[in-house]
PDB file of C-alpha atoms and ligand atoms in Angstrom:
ATOM      1  CA  MET A 910       4.997 -93.833 132.030  1.00 55.00           C
ATOM      2  CA  GLY A 911       8.323 -94.759 133.187  1.00 55.00           C
ATOM      3  CA  SER A 912       9.900 -91.224 133.922  1.00 67.00           C
ATOM      4  CA  ILE A 913       6.849 -90.269 136.120  1.00 76.00           C
ATOM      5  CA  ASN A 914       6.934 -90.551 139.350  1.00 85.00           C
ATOM      6  CA  PRO A 915       3.647 -92.097 140.892  1.00 87.00           C
ATOM      7  CA  GLU A 916       3.834 -90.421 144.173  1.00 85.00           C
ATOM      8  CA  THR A 917       3.990 -86.889 142.788  1.00 90.00           C
ATOM      9  CA  ILE A 918       1.520 -86.657 139.676  1.00 94.00           C
ATOM     10  CA  LYS A 919      -1.190 -84.564 139.308  1.00 96.00           C
ATOM     11  CA  TYR A 920      -4.474 -86.020 137.901  1.00 96.00           C
ATOM     12  CA  LYS A 921      -7.931 -84.435 136.627  1.00 96.00           C
ATOM     13  CA  PRO A 922     -10.993 -86.509 137.199  1.00 96.00           C
ATOM     14  CA  LEU A 923     -12.565 -87.735 133.735  1.00 97.00           C
ATOM     15  CA  HIS A 924     -15.593 -90.071 134.724  1.00 98.00           C
ATOM     16  CA  ASP A 925     -16.957 -89.367 138.464  1.00 98.00           C
ATOM     17  CA  GLU A 926     -18.677 -92.280 140.650  1.00 98.00           C
ATOM     18  CA  ALA A 927     -22.011 -91.210 139.749  1.00 98.00           C
ATOM     19  CA  GLU A 928     -21.329 -91.289 135.920  1.00 98.00           C
ATOM     20  CA  ILE A 929     -19.644 -94.700 136.059  1.00 98.00           C
ATOM     21  CA  LYS A 930     -22.394 -96.435 138.490  1.00 98.00           C
ATOM     22  CA  LYS A 931     -24.780 -95.037 135.642  1.00 98.00           C
ATOM     23  CA  ARG A 932     -22.934 -96.550 132.755  1.00 98.00           C
ATOM     24  CA  VAL A 933     -22.223 -99.764 134.677  1.00 98.00           C
ATOM     25  CA  GLN A 934     -26.127-100.147 135.207  1.00 98.00           C
ATOM     26  CA  GLU A 935     -26.754 -99.591 131.430  1.00 98.00           C
ATOM     27  CA  LEU A 936     -23.860-102.064 130.521  1.00 98.00           C
ATOM     28  CA  GLY A 937     -25.532-104.539 132.738  1.00 98.00           C
ATOM     29  CA  ALA A 938     -28.878-104.123 131.555  1.00 98.00           C
ATOM     30  CA  GLN A 939     -27.695-104.493 127.856  1.00 98.00           C
ATOM     31  CA  ILE A 940     -25.791-107.647 128.562  1.00 98.00           C
ATOM     32  CA  THR A 941     -28.710-109.253 130.507  1.00 98.00           C
ATOM     33  CA  GLU A 942     -30.991-108.710 127.733  1.00 98.00           C
ATOM     34  CA  ASP A 943     -28.408-110.150 125.260  1.00 98.00           C
ATOM     35  CA  LEU A 944     -28.294-113.534 127.561  1.00 98.00           C
ATOM     36  CA  LYS A 945     -31.924-114.122 126.750  1.00 98.00           C
ATOM     37  CA  GLY A 946     -32.265-115.638 129.903  1.00 97.00           C
ATOM     38  CA  GLU A 947     -28.922-117.971 129.894  1.00 98.00           C
ATOM     39  CA  GLY A 948     -26.209-117.936 132.314  1.00 98.00           C
ATOM     40  CA  VAL A 949     -22.685-116.330 131.836  1.00 98.00           C
ATOM     41  CA  VAL A 950     -19.128-116.925 133.030  1.00 98.00           C
ATOM     42  CA  VAL A 951     -17.791-113.560 133.620  1.00 99.00           C
ATOM     43  CA  VAL A 952     -14.048-113.540 133.466  1.00 98.00           C
ATOM     44  CA  GLY A 953     -12.312-110.396 134.790  1.00 98.00           C
ATOM     45  CA  VAL A 954      -8.976-109.767 133.720  1.00 98.00           C
ATOM     46  CA  LEU A 955      -6.313-109.237 136.525  1.00 97.00           C
ATOM     47  CA  LYS A 956      -5.514-106.543 138.012  1.00 96.00           C
ATOM     48  CA  GLY A 957      -7.375-103.550 136.230  1.00 97.00           C
ATOM     49  CA  ALA A 958     -10.852-105.235 135.802  1.00 98.00           C
ATOM     50  CA  PHE A 959     -11.228-106.051 139.481  1.00 98.00           C
ATOM     51  CA  MET A 960     -13.674-103.297 140.540  1.00 98.00           C
ATOM     52  CA  PHE A 961     -15.507-103.013 137.123  1.00 98.00           C
ATOM     53  CA  THR A 962     -15.959-106.908 137.565  1.00 99.00           C
ATOM     54  CA  ALA A 963     -17.094-106.702 140.820  1.00 98.00           C
ATOM     55  CA  ASP A 964     -19.813-103.961 139.969  1.00 98.00           C
ATOM     56  CA  LEU A 965     -20.730-105.232 136.645  1.00 98.00           C
ATOM     57  CA  VAL A 966     -21.602-108.722 137.969  1.00 98.00           C
ATOM     58  CA  ARG A 967     -24.067-106.899 140.457  1.00 98.00           C
ATOM     59  CA  ALA A 968     -25.849-105.384 137.338  1.00 98.00           C
ATOM     60  CA  ILE A 969     -26.245-108.487 135.111  1.00 98.00           C
ATOM     61  CA  LYS A 970     -29.534-110.152 136.109  1.00 98.00           C
ATOM     62  CA  ALA A 971     -28.743-113.582 135.056  1.00 98.00           C
ATOM     63  CA  PRO A 972     -26.853-116.721 136.683  1.00 98.00           C
ATOM     64  CA  VAL A 973     -23.264-115.676 136.854  1.00 98.00           C
ATOM     65  CA  ILE A 974     -20.118-117.461 137.369  1.00 98.00           C
ATOM     66  CA  VAL A 975     -17.300-115.226 138.243  1.00 98.00           C
ATOM     67  CA  ASP A 976     -13.326-116.138 137.416  1.00 98.00           C
ATOM     68  CA  PHE A 977     -10.482-114.042 136.791  1.00 98.00           C
ATOM     69  CA  ILE A 978      -7.525-114.562 134.154  1.00 98.00           C
ATOM     70  CA  GLY A 979      -4.119-112.858 134.767  1.00 97.00           C
ATOM     71  CA  CYS A 980      -1.729-111.829 132.016  1.00 93.00           C
ATOM     72  CA  ALA A 981       1.280-110.202 131.589  1.00 88.00           C
ATOM     73  CA  SER A 982       3.414-108.485 128.823  1.00 78.00           C
ATOM     74  CA  TYR A 983       6.947-109.540 128.735  1.00 62.00           C
ATOM     75  CA  SER A 984       9.881-108.887 126.439  1.00 51.00           C
ATOM     76  CA  GLY A 985       9.664-104.899 126.383  1.00 44.00           C
ATOM     77  CA  THR A 986       7.832-102.434 124.339  1.00 40.00           C
ATOM     78  CA  LYS A 987       4.151-102.368 123.858  1.00 49.00           C
ATOM     79  CA  SER A 988       4.562-103.080 120.021  1.00 48.00           C
ATOM     80  CA  THR A 989       6.480-105.850 120.060  1.00 50.00           C
ATOM     81  CA  GLY A 990       5.742-107.259 123.499  1.00 62.00           C
ATOM     82  CA  THR A 991       4.084-111.019 123.844  1.00 83.00           C
ATOM     83  CA  VAL A 992       1.400-111.857 126.434  1.00 89.00           C
ATOM     84  CA  ARG A 993       1.689-114.882 128.727  1.00 92.00           C
ATOM     85  CA  ILE A 994      -1.078-115.907 131.185  1.00 95.00           C
ATOM     86  CA  THR A 995      -0.004-115.814 135.019  1.00 95.00           C
ATOM     87  CA  HIS A 996      -3.194-116.863 136.559  1.00 97.00           C
ATOM     88  CA  ASP A 997      -5.510-119.256 134.617  1.00 98.00           C
ATOM     89  CA  LEU A 998      -9.266-119.764 135.058  1.00 98.00           C
ATOM     90  CA  SER A 999     -10.748-122.297 137.495  1.00 98.00           C
ATOM     91  CA  THR A1000     -13.808-122.905 135.515  1.00 97.00           C
ATOM     92  CA  ASP A1001     -14.211-125.071 132.471  1.00 98.00           C
ATOM     93  CA  ILE A1002     -15.900-122.617 129.701  1.00 98.00           C
ATOM     94  CA  ALA A1003     -16.455-125.242 127.151  1.00 98.00           C
ATOM     95  CA  GLY A1004     -20.126-124.806 125.928  1.00 98.00           C
ATOM     96  CA  LYS A1005     -20.728-121.803 128.320  1.00 98.00           C
ATOM     97  CA  ASN A1006     -21.508-118.088 127.760  1.00 98.00           C
ATOM     98  CA  VAL A1007     -18.314-116.241 128.244  1.00 98.00           C
ATOM     99  CA  LEU A1008     -18.065-112.332 128.908  1.00 99.00           C
ATOM    100  CA  LEU A1009     -14.279-111.120 128.846  1.00 98.00           C
ATOM    101  CA  VAL A1010     -14.336-108.220 131.229  1.00 98.00           C
ATOM    102  CA  GLU A1011     -11.194-105.761 130.817  1.00 98.00           C
ATOM    103  CA  ASP A1012     -10.455-102.268 132.066  1.00 98.00           C
ATOM    104  CA  ILE A1013      -9.063-100.593 128.981  1.00 97.00           C
ATOM    105  CA  VAL A1014      -8.437-101.506 125.277  1.00 96.00           C
ATOM    106  CA  ASP A1015      -5.298 -99.679 124.038  1.00 95.00           C
ATOM    107  CA  THR A1016      -3.320-101.332 121.398  1.00 94.00           C
ATOM    108  CA  GLY A1017      -5.713-104.590 121.362  1.00 95.00           C
ATOM    109  CA  ARG A1018      -2.639-106.950 121.890  1.00 94.00           C
ATOM    110  CA  THR A1019      -3.617-108.202 125.384  1.00 94.00           C
ATOM    111  CA  LEU A1020      -7.334-109.049 124.184  1.00 96.00           C
ATOM    112  CA  ASP A1021      -6.240-110.360 120.910  1.00 96.00           C
ATOM    113  CA  TYR A1022      -4.225-113.042 122.769  1.00 96.00           C
ATOM    114  CA  LEU A1023      -6.775-113.336 125.498  1.00 97.00           C
ATOM    115  CA  LEU A1024      -9.617-113.824 123.201  1.00 98.00           C
ATOM    116  CA  ARG A1025      -7.918-116.490 120.999  1.00 97.00           C
ATOM    117  CA  ILE A1026      -6.827-118.454 124.058  1.00 96.00           C
ATOM    118  CA  LEU A1027     -10.487-118.470 125.479  1.00 98.00           C
ATOM    119  CA  SER A1028     -12.090-119.239 121.945  1.00 98.00           C
ATOM    120  CA  GLN A1029      -9.917-122.302 121.590  1.00 98.00           C
ATOM    121  CA  ARG A1030     -11.565-123.547 124.811  1.00 98.00           C
ATOM    122  CA  GLY A1031     -14.769-124.212 123.046  1.00 98.00           C
ATOM    123  CA  PRO A1032     -17.140-121.344 124.585  1.00 98.00           C
ATOM    124  CA  LYS A1033     -20.714-121.439 123.454  1.00 98.00           C
ATOM    125  CA  SER A1034     -20.231-117.590 123.314  1.00 98.00           C
ATOM    126  CA  LEU A1035     -17.618-115.080 123.813  1.00 98.00           C
ATOM    127  CA  ARG A1036     -18.279-111.246 124.250  1.00 98.00           C
ATOM    128  CA  LEU A1037     -16.039-108.721 125.607  1.00 98.00           C
ATOM    129  CA  CYS A1038     -17.054-105.836 128.000  1.00 98.00           C
ATOM    130  CA  ALA A1039     -14.226-103.142 128.327  1.00 98.00           C
ATOM    131  CA  LEU A1040     -14.656-100.223 130.990  1.00 98.00           C
ATOM    132  CA  LEU A1041     -12.610 -97.830 128.534  1.00 98.00           C
ATOM    133  CA  ASN A1042     -11.808 -98.064 124.799  1.00 97.00           C
ATOM    134  CA  LYS A1043      -8.715 -95.967 123.331  1.00 96.00           C
ATOM    135  CA  PRO A1044      -9.678 -96.424 119.806  1.00 96.00           C
ATOM    136  CA  GLU A1045      -6.808 -94.230 118.478  1.00 96.00           C
ATOM    137  CA  ALA A1046      -4.537 -96.431 120.137  1.00 94.00           C
ATOM    138  CA  ARG A1047      -5.464 -99.653 118.333  1.00 95.00           C
ATOM    139  CA  GLU A1048      -2.723-101.745 116.274  1.00 95.00           C
ATOM    140  CA  VAL A1049      -4.756-104.817 116.150  1.00 95.00           C
ATOM    141  CA  PRO A1050      -8.238-104.932 115.526  1.00 96.00           C
ATOM    142  CA  ILE A1051     -10.508-106.127 118.586  1.00 96.00           C
ATOM    143  CA  ASN A1052     -14.369-106.430 118.375  1.00 97.00           C
ATOM    144  CA  VAL A1053     -15.510-104.609 121.602  1.00 97.00           C
ATOM    145  CA  ASP A1054     -19.093-105.861 122.224  1.00 98.00           C
ATOM    146  CA  TYR A1055     -19.747-103.455 125.181  1.00 98.00           C
ATOM    147  CA  HIS A1056     -17.492-100.402 126.414  1.00 98.00           C
ATOM    148  CA  GLY A1057     -18.159 -97.879 129.321  1.00 98.00           C
ATOM    149  CA  PHE A1058     -16.707 -95.018 127.789  1.00 98.00           C
ATOM    150  CA  SER A1059     -14.367 -93.952 124.694  1.00 98.00           C
ATOM    151  CA  ILE A1060     -11.575 -92.025 125.595  1.00 97.00           C
ATOM    152  CA  SER A1061      -8.513 -90.068 123.565  1.00 96.00           C
ATOM    153  CA  ASN A1062      -5.349 -91.632 123.549  1.00 94.00           C
ATOM    154  CA  GLU A1063      -3.998 -90.452 126.984  1.00 93.00           C
ATOM    155  CA  PHE A1064      -2.915 -92.364 130.261  1.00 95.00           C
ATOM    156  CA  VAL A1065      -5.724 -92.786 133.011  1.00 97.00           C
ATOM    157  CA  ILE A1066      -5.927 -94.246 136.432  1.00 97.00           C
ATOM    158  CA  GLY A1067      -8.386 -95.022 139.205  1.00 98.00           C
ATOM    159  CA  TYR A1068     -11.249 -97.596 139.306  1.00 98.00           C
ATOM    160  CA  GLY A1069      -8.809-100.475 139.016  1.00 98.00           C
ATOM    161  CA  LEU A1070      -6.237 -98.801 136.815  1.00 97.00           C
ATOM    162  CA  ASP A1071      -2.689 -98.171 137.739  1.00 96.00           C
ATOM    163  CA  LEU A1072       0.205 -96.080 137.162  1.00 95.00           C
ATOM    164  CA  ASP A1073       3.171 -98.350 138.546  1.00 94.00           C
ATOM    165  CA  GLN A1074       0.617-100.061 140.534  1.00 94.00           C
ATOM    166  CA  ARG A1075      -0.861 -97.187 142.492  1.00 96.00           C
ATOM    167  CA  TYR A1076      -4.149 -95.360 142.234  1.00 97.00           C
ATOM    168  CA  ARG A1077      -6.479 -98.502 141.621  1.00 97.00           C
ATOM    169  CA  GLU A1078      -8.269 -97.464 144.591  1.00 98.00           C
ATOM    170  CA  LEU A1079      -9.786 -94.132 143.329  1.00 98.00           C
ATOM    171  CA  PRO A1080     -13.359 -94.528 142.795  1.00 98.00           C
ATOM    172  CA  PHE A1081     -13.291 -92.233 139.929  1.00 98.00           C
ATOM    173  CA  ILE A1082     -11.539 -92.318 136.506  1.00 98.00           C
ATOM    174  CA  ALA A1083      -8.819 -89.638 136.052  1.00 98.00           C
ATOM    175  CA  GLN A1084      -6.418 -88.431 133.476  1.00 97.00           C
ATOM    176  CA  VAL A1085      -2.685 -88.201 134.147  1.00 96.00           C
ATOM    177  CA  GLN A1086      -1.438 -84.862 133.605  1.00 94.00           C
ATOM    178  CA  THR A1087       2.102 -84.621 132.426  1.00 79.00           C
TER     179      THR A1087
HETATM  180  P1  LIG B 927      -3.197-103.568 125.329  1.00 54.68           P
HETATM  181  O1  LIG B 927      -2.684-104.823 125.244  1.00 54.68           O
HETATM  182  O2  LIG B 927      -2.087-102.114 124.889  1.00 54.68           O
HETATM  183  O3  LIG B 927      -4.463-103.229 124.798  1.00 54.68           O
HETATM  184  O4  LIG B 927      -3.096-102.729 126.706  1.00 54.68           O
HETATM  185  C1  LIG B 927      -3.935-103.434 127.460  1.00 54.68           C
HETATM  186  C2  LIG B 927      -3.436-103.086 129.063  1.00 54.68           C
HETATM  187  O5  LIG B 927      -2.521-102.042 129.325  1.00 54.68           O
HETATM  188  C3  LIG B 927      -4.383-102.767 129.986  1.00 54.68           C
HETATM  189  O6  LIG B 927      -5.254-103.949 130.272  1.00 54.68           O
HETATM  190  C4  LIG B 927      -4.004-102.019 130.911  1.00 54.68           C
HETATM  191  O7  LIG B 927      -3.484-102.767 131.995  1.00 54.68           O
HETATM  192  C5  LIG B 927      -2.775-101.351 130.395  1.00 54.68           C
HETATM  193  N1  LIG B 927      -3.117-100.035 129.987  1.00 54.68           N
HETATM  194  C6  LIG B 927      -3.395 -99.442 128.655  1.00 54.68           C
HETATM  195  N2  LIG B 927      -3.675 -97.986 128.848  1.00 54.68           N
HETATM  196  C7  LIG B 927      -3.646 -97.587 130.066  1.00 54.68           C
HETATM  197  C8  LIG B 927      -4.159 -96.372 131.061  1.00 54.68           C
HETATM  198  O8  LIG B 927      -4.251 -95.499 130.315  1.00 54.68           O
HETATM  199  N3  LIG B 927      -3.992 -96.639 132.083  1.00 54.68           N
HETATM  200  C9  LIG B 927      -3.627 -97.625 132.813  1.00 54.68           C
HETATM  201  N4  LIG B 927      -3.180 -99.100 132.216  1.00 54.68           N
HETATM  202  C10 LIG B 927      -3.336 -98.796 130.844  1.00 54.68           C
END
């Protein structure tokens, strides 16, 4: 999206507040059922998943510890970019149920890296919940245990997702119109 001025874009709402709220409740209920009464460490991926994580933890009816992990892609393009941790967990996840919460699964490279890093720390279980899934963009196979909505291969903003750090605060998910 490099050539687009984030201040002058047009966007079209894709999923409104009510739809998101309903879907988050459904996800929370499914996750609660799958936990079978056990607790979970919910790990939100910064920054994009901050809003989804905040809503999702309130829909999970089980003992929850909330933590965040930050990561960044560096060295260029999506296809060759490597991922590194910019902010690590403060929780020891060994022996615990872990739910990784991400805004969107696009190529899958970020999650492929994060899931490998977290599984090396010996969690009891490790599941992934993504707000959005873009299956057409996948370059690395990822097992997405829970997802809010499947979308086509277009750029979206809002409800945590940004375009050059803008529009995270929108309470709905919108598609950027080019
Ligand atoms: P991946 O490693 O290609 O799966 O990309 C993951 C990251 O790219 C996400 O966590 C987002 O931060 C960002 N991203 C991918 N697609 C979009 C989009 O449509 N809107 C905003 N951010 C996106």
